[in-house]
Amino acid sequence: LAAGGRPTTYDTLAAVAQGFLPVEDLPTLIQEAVDGGVLPAVGDQPYWFRHPLLAEVLLSTFTPQELVSVHAAYAGDLETKLVIRPDLAGGLAADLALHHEGARQLDQAFAFSIRAAEFAHELNASAVEAAHLTRACALWERAEAQMRESTEDRIALLLRTSRVGEQAGVLGP
C-alpha cells in the first residue's frame, strides 16, 4: 500500500500482493492494520493510511530490491487495467510512469511520462504537465536508444519542458 503511493482498492492490493504473500491472508492483514490504527476502517472505500507519514515510514523499511518488485507488481496490475479499460489511459499514465520507473523499466517509464504530460496538457494542468515532462527529461539518458529518437527530439522535449514550466511558474525565465 505504501509503495502504491495513493488510496488503493482491495482488488489492486490483492493483485499486487499475489507475488508476495498468500492472497487469502490479505483480509486478516488488513484487519490487523485497522486494529493497530494504521488504516482506518473504510468499508468499500479504497485503503490508505490513517496518517500520510505512516506511508513514508513503512516505505523506508523496504530494501531497494524489494521496492523494484512491488513497483513491478503495481505496474503489471495497472497495465492489465489499461487493457480492460483503455479509456483510463490518460488517468493511469502518471501512475504507470512512476511504477515503471520504480521497477527500473525505464523505457516504459519514459513513454508513460510523455503520455501523462499529454493528458495533463489536454486538461490545461501546466504544472502537472511540467512535472511529467521533467521526469521524461530525467529518464531520457537512461532509456534505450530507440526510445530516445533523435537529438532534435531531445531538444524539442527540453524546450517544451522549459516553456511549460515557465508558463506554470515552476521554472524561472
mmCIF file of C-alpha atoms in Angstrom:
data_model
loop_
_atom_site.group_PDB
_atom_site.id
_atom_site.type_symbol
_atom_site.label_atom_id
_atom_site.label_comp_id
_atom_site.label_asym_id
_atom_site.label_seq_id
_atom_site.Cartn_x
_atom_site.Cartn_y
_atom_site.Cartn_z
ATOM 1 C CA LEU A 1 0.000 0.000 0.000
ATOM 2 C CA ALA A 2 2.830 2.420 0.866
ATOM 3 C CA ALA A 3 4.615 1.728 -2.426
ATOM 4 C CA GLY A 4 1.375 2.368 -4.306
ATOM 5 C CA GLY A 5 1.525 5.980 -3.200
ATOM 6 C CA ARG A 6 -2.216 6.580 -3.053
ATOM 7 C CA PRO A 7 -5.508 5.159 -1.789
ATOM 8 C CA THR A 8 -5.873 1.695 -3.261
ATOM 9 C CA THR A 9 -8.729 -0.746 -3.739
ATOM 10 C CA TYR A 10 -8.780 -4.215 -2.277
ATOM 11 C CA ASP A 11 -8.614 -5.714 -5.788
ATOM 12 C CA THR A 12 -5.423 -3.812 -6.560
ATOM 13 C CA LEU A 13 -3.871 -4.751 -3.225
ATOM 14 C CA ALA A 14 -4.745 -8.391 -3.862
ATOM 15 C CA ALA A 15 -3.240 -8.297 -7.359
ATOM 16 C CA VAL A 16 -0.031 -6.685 -6.103
ATOM 17 C CA ALA A 17 0.245 -8.894 -3.019
ATOM 18 C CA GLN A 18 -0.209 -12.053 -5.066
ATOM 19 C CA GLY A 19 3.500 -12.493 -5.671
ATOM 20 C CA PHE A 20 4.491 -11.728 -2.090
ATOM 21 C CA LEU A 21 2.052 -13.457 0.253
ATOM 22 C CA PRO A 22 -0.929 -15.789 0.187
ATOM 23 C CA VAL A 23 -3.805 -13.610 -1.015
ATOM 24 C CA GLU A 24 -6.193 -15.406 1.341
ATOM 25 C CA ASP A 25 -4.214 -13.803 4.220
ATOM 26 C CA LEU A 26 -4.894 -10.277 2.944
ATOM 27 C CA PRO A 27 -8.229 -9.692 4.762
ATOM 28 C CA THR A 28 -6.627 -10.727 8.069
ATOM 29 C CA LEU A 29 -3.618 -8.481 7.447
ATOM 30 C CA ILE A 30 -5.860 -5.532 6.582
ATOM 31 C CA GLN A 31 -7.903 -6.123 9.728
ATOM 32 C CA GLU A 32 -4.700 -6.194 11.790
ATOM 33 C CA ALA A 33 -3.704 -2.848 10.259
ATOM 34 C CA VAL A 34 -7.142 -1.421 11.107
ATOM 35 C CA ASP A 35 -6.996 -2.820 14.660
ATOM 36 C CA GLY A 36 -3.484 -1.407 15.075
ATOM 37 C CA GLY A 37 -4.584 2.074 13.994
ATOM 38 C CA VAL A 38 -2.506 2.064 10.815
ATOM 39 C CA LEU A 39 -5.505 2.024 8.473
ATOM 40 C CA PRO A 40 -8.936 3.484 9.184
ATOM 41 C CA ALA A 41 -11.930 1.172 8.764
ATOM 42 C CA VAL A 42 -13.218 2.261 5.365
ATOM 43 C CA GLY A 43 -15.834 -0.262 4.258
ATOM 44 C CA ASP A 44 -15.870 -0.347 0.466
ATOM 45 C CA GLN A 45 -13.653 2.733 0.109
ATOM 46 C CA PRO A 46 -10.036 2.476 -1.089
ATOM 47 C CA TYR A 47 -7.457 1.804 1.614
ATOM 48 C CA TRP A 48 -4.993 4.432 2.739
ATOM 49 C CA PHE A 49 -3.105 5.199 5.898
ATOM 50 C CA ARG A 50 -4.612 6.994 8.876
ATOM 51 C CA HIS A 51 -1.779 9.500 8.501
ATOM 52 C CA PRO A 52 0.322 10.005 5.318
ATOM 53 C CA LEU A 53 3.578 9.891 7.302
ATOM 54 C CA LEU A 54 2.857 6.234 8.039
ATOM 55 C CA ALA A 55 3.238 5.523 4.331
ATOM 56 C CA GLU A 56 6.645 7.204 4.316
ATOM 57 C CA VAL A 57 7.781 5.317 7.417
ATOM 58 C CA LEU A 58 6.644 1.969 6.029
ATOM 59 C CA LEU A 59 8.123 2.708 2.629
ATOM 60 C CA SER A 60 11.500 3.337 4.236
ATOM 61 C CA THR A 61 11.504 -0.233 5.613
ATOM 62 C CA PHE A 62 11.738 -1.742 2.122
ATOM 63 C CA THR A 63 15.076 -2.551 0.568
ATOM 64 C CA PRO A 64 15.596 -1.047 -2.892
ATOM 65 C CA GLN A 65 15.305 -4.512 -4.453
ATOM 66 C CA GLU A 66 12.015 -5.196 -2.642
ATOM 67 C CA LEU A 67 10.634 -1.930 -3.962
ATOM 68 C CA VAL A 68 11.573 -2.873 -7.528
ATOM 69 C CA SER A 69 9.404 -5.990 -7.256
ATOM 70 C CA VAL A 70 6.480 -4.157 -5.658
ATOM 71 C CA HIS A 71 6.571 -1.380 -8.266
ATOM 72 C CA ALA A 72 6.691 -4.030 -10.996
ATOM 73 C CA ALA A 73 3.601 -5.677 -9.487
ATOM 74 C CA TYR A 74 1.763 -2.335 -9.401
ATOM 75 C CA ALA A 75 2.788 -1.595 -12.996
ATOM 76 C CA GLY A 76 1.595 -5.033 -14.084
ATOM 77 C CA ASP A 77 -1.780 -4.533 -12.402
ATOM 78 C CA LEU A 78 -2.199 -1.096 -13.963
ATOM 79 C CA GLU A 79 -1.228 -2.430 -17.393
ATOM 80 C CA THR A 80 -3.938 -5.099 -17.009
ATOM 81 C CA LYS A 81 -6.477 -2.398 -16.111
ATOM 82 C CA LEU A 82 -5.357 -0.431 -19.170
ATOM 83 C CA VAL A 83 -6.070 -3.395 -21.455
ATOM 84 C CA ILE A 84 -9.540 -3.803 -19.968
ATOM 85 C CA ARG A 85 -10.286 -0.066 -19.797
ATOM 86 C CA PRO A 86 -8.294 1.814 -22.450
ATOM 87 C CA ASP A 87 -10.444 4.886 -21.726
ATOM 88 C CA LEU A 88 -8.482 5.236 -18.467
ATOM 89 C CA ALA A 89 -5.134 5.560 -20.273
ATOM 90 C CA GLY A 90 -4.679 9.249 -19.552
ATOM 91 C CA GLY A 91 -5.508 8.939 -15.893
ATOM 92 C CA LEU A 92 -3.324 5.870 -15.394
ATOM 93 C CA ALA A 93 -0.311 7.201 -17.302
ATOM 94 C CA ALA A 94 1.173 9.084 -14.347
ATOM 95 C CA ASP A 95 0.951 6.082 -12.028
ATOM 96 C CA LEU A 96 2.314 3.818 -14.736
ATOM 97 C CA ALA A 97 5.276 6.167 -15.250
ATOM 98 C CA LEU A 98 6.001 6.195 -11.519
ATOM 99 C CA HIS A 99 5.728 2.432 -11.056
ATOM 100 C CA HIS A 100 7.676 1.577 -14.215
ATOM 101 C CA GLU A 101 10.455 3.885 -13.060
ATOM 102 C CA GLY A 102 10.377 2.279 -9.615
ATOM 103 C CA ALA A 103 10.536 -1.134 -11.309
ATOM 104 C CA ARG A 104 13.538 0.083 -13.342
ATOM 105 C CA GLN A 105 11.551 -0.371 -16.554
ATOM 106 C CA LEU A 106 12.838 2.907 -17.906
ATOM 107 C CA ASP A 107 11.552 2.715 -21.483
ATOM 108 C CA GLN A 108 8.000 2.287 -20.241
ATOM 109 C CA ALA A 109 8.526 4.996 -17.597
ATOM 110 C CA PHE A 110 9.685 7.411 -20.277
ATOM 111 C CA ALA A 111 6.782 6.594 -22.615
ATOM 112 C CA PHE A 112 4.171 6.899 -19.857
ATOM 113 C CA SER A 113 5.709 10.163 -18.637
ATOM 114 C CA ILE A 114 5.164 11.600 -22.106
ATOM 115 C CA ARG A 115 1.595 10.216 -22.163
ATOM 116 C CA ALA A 116 0.914 11.683 -18.720
ATOM 117 C CA ALA A 117 2.228 15.057 -19.901
ATOM 118 C CA GLU A 118 -0.080 14.918 -22.920
ATOM 119 C CA PHE A 119 -3.055 14.111 -20.698
ATOM 120 C CA ALA A 120 -2.179 16.988 -18.346
ATOM 121 C CA HIS A 121 -1.863 19.287 -21.377
ATOM 122 C CA GLU A 122 -5.379 18.306 -22.503
ATOM 123 C CA LEU A 123 -6.624 19.245 -19.024
ATOM 124 C CA ASN A 124 -4.721 22.557 -19.091
ATOM 125 C CA ALA A 125 -2.812 21.431 -15.999
ATOM 126 C CA SER A 126 0.500 23.026 -16.902
ATOM 127 C CA ALA A 127 2.236 22.447 -13.543
ATOM 128 C CA VAL A 128 1.401 18.746 -13.751
ATOM 129 C CA GLU A 129 2.450 18.661 -17.400
ATOM 130 C CA ALA A 130 5.764 20.271 -16.442
ATOM 131 C CA ALA A 131 6.342 17.655 -13.725
ATOM 132 C CA HIS A 132 5.795 14.795 -16.186
ATOM 133 C CA LEU A 133 7.986 16.419 -18.820
ATOM 134 C CA THR A 134 10.712 16.937 -16.216
ATOM 135 C CA ARG A 135 10.534 13.219 -15.376
ATOM 136 C CA ALA A 136 10.778 12.384 -19.092
ATOM 137 C CA CYS A 137 13.862 14.609 -19.422
ATOM 138 C CA ALA A 138 15.478 12.847 -16.467
ATOM 139 C CA LEU A 139 14.677 9.446 -17.966
ATOM 140 C CA TRP A 140 15.961 10.347 -21.452
ATOM 141 C CA GLU A 141 19.572 9.266 -20.868
ATOM 142 C CA ARG A 142 18.597 6.106 -19.025
ATOM 143 C CA ALA A 143 16.084 4.868 -21.619
ATOM 144 C CA GLU A 144 17.107 2.639 -24.507
ATOM 145 C CA ALA A 145 18.346 4.386 -27.653
ATOM 146 C CA GLN A 146 15.244 3.519 -29.710
ATOM 147 C CA MET A 147 13.048 5.302 -27.135
ATOM 148 C CA ARG A 148 15.085 8.483 -27.307
ATOM 149 C CA GLU A 149 14.732 9.003 -31.040
ATOM 150 C CA SER A 150 16.942 11.902 -32.192
ATOM 151 C CA THR A 151 18.908 14.828 -30.797
ATOM 152 C CA GLU A 152 16.310 17.136 -32.331
ATOM 153 C CA ASP A 153 13.597 15.310 -30.375
ATOM 154 C CA ARG A 154 15.569 15.764 -27.160
ATOM 155 C CA ILE A 155 15.976 19.473 -27.845
ATOM 156 C CA ALA A 156 12.257 19.723 -28.554
ATOM 157 C CA LEU A 157 11.478 17.942 -25.277
ATOM 158 C CA LEU A 158 13.808 20.215 -23.312
ATOM 159 C CA LEU A 159 12.346 23.328 -24.929
ATOM 160 C CA ARG A 160 8.791 22.150 -24.307
ATOM 161 C CA THR A 161 9.624 21.355 -20.689
ATOM 162 C CA SER A 162 11.172 24.787 -20.232
ATOM 163 C CA ARG A 163 8.254 26.566 -21.911
ATOM 164 C CA VAL A 164 5.591 24.671 -19.958
ATOM 165 C CA GLY A 165 7.499 25.048 -16.687
ATOM 166 C CA GLU A 166 7.854 28.777 -17.173
ATOM 167 C CA GLN A 167 4.184 29.039 -18.127
ATOM 168 C CA ALA A 168 3.193 27.150 -14.982
ATOM 169 C CA GLY A 169 5.515 29.218 -12.814
ATOM 170 C CA VAL A 170 7.576 26.221 -11.745
ATOM 171 C CA LEU A 171 10.681 27.178 -13.754
ATOM 172 C CA GLY A 172 12.200 30.606 -13.983
ATOM 173 C CA PRO A 173 12.680 32.504 -17.279
#
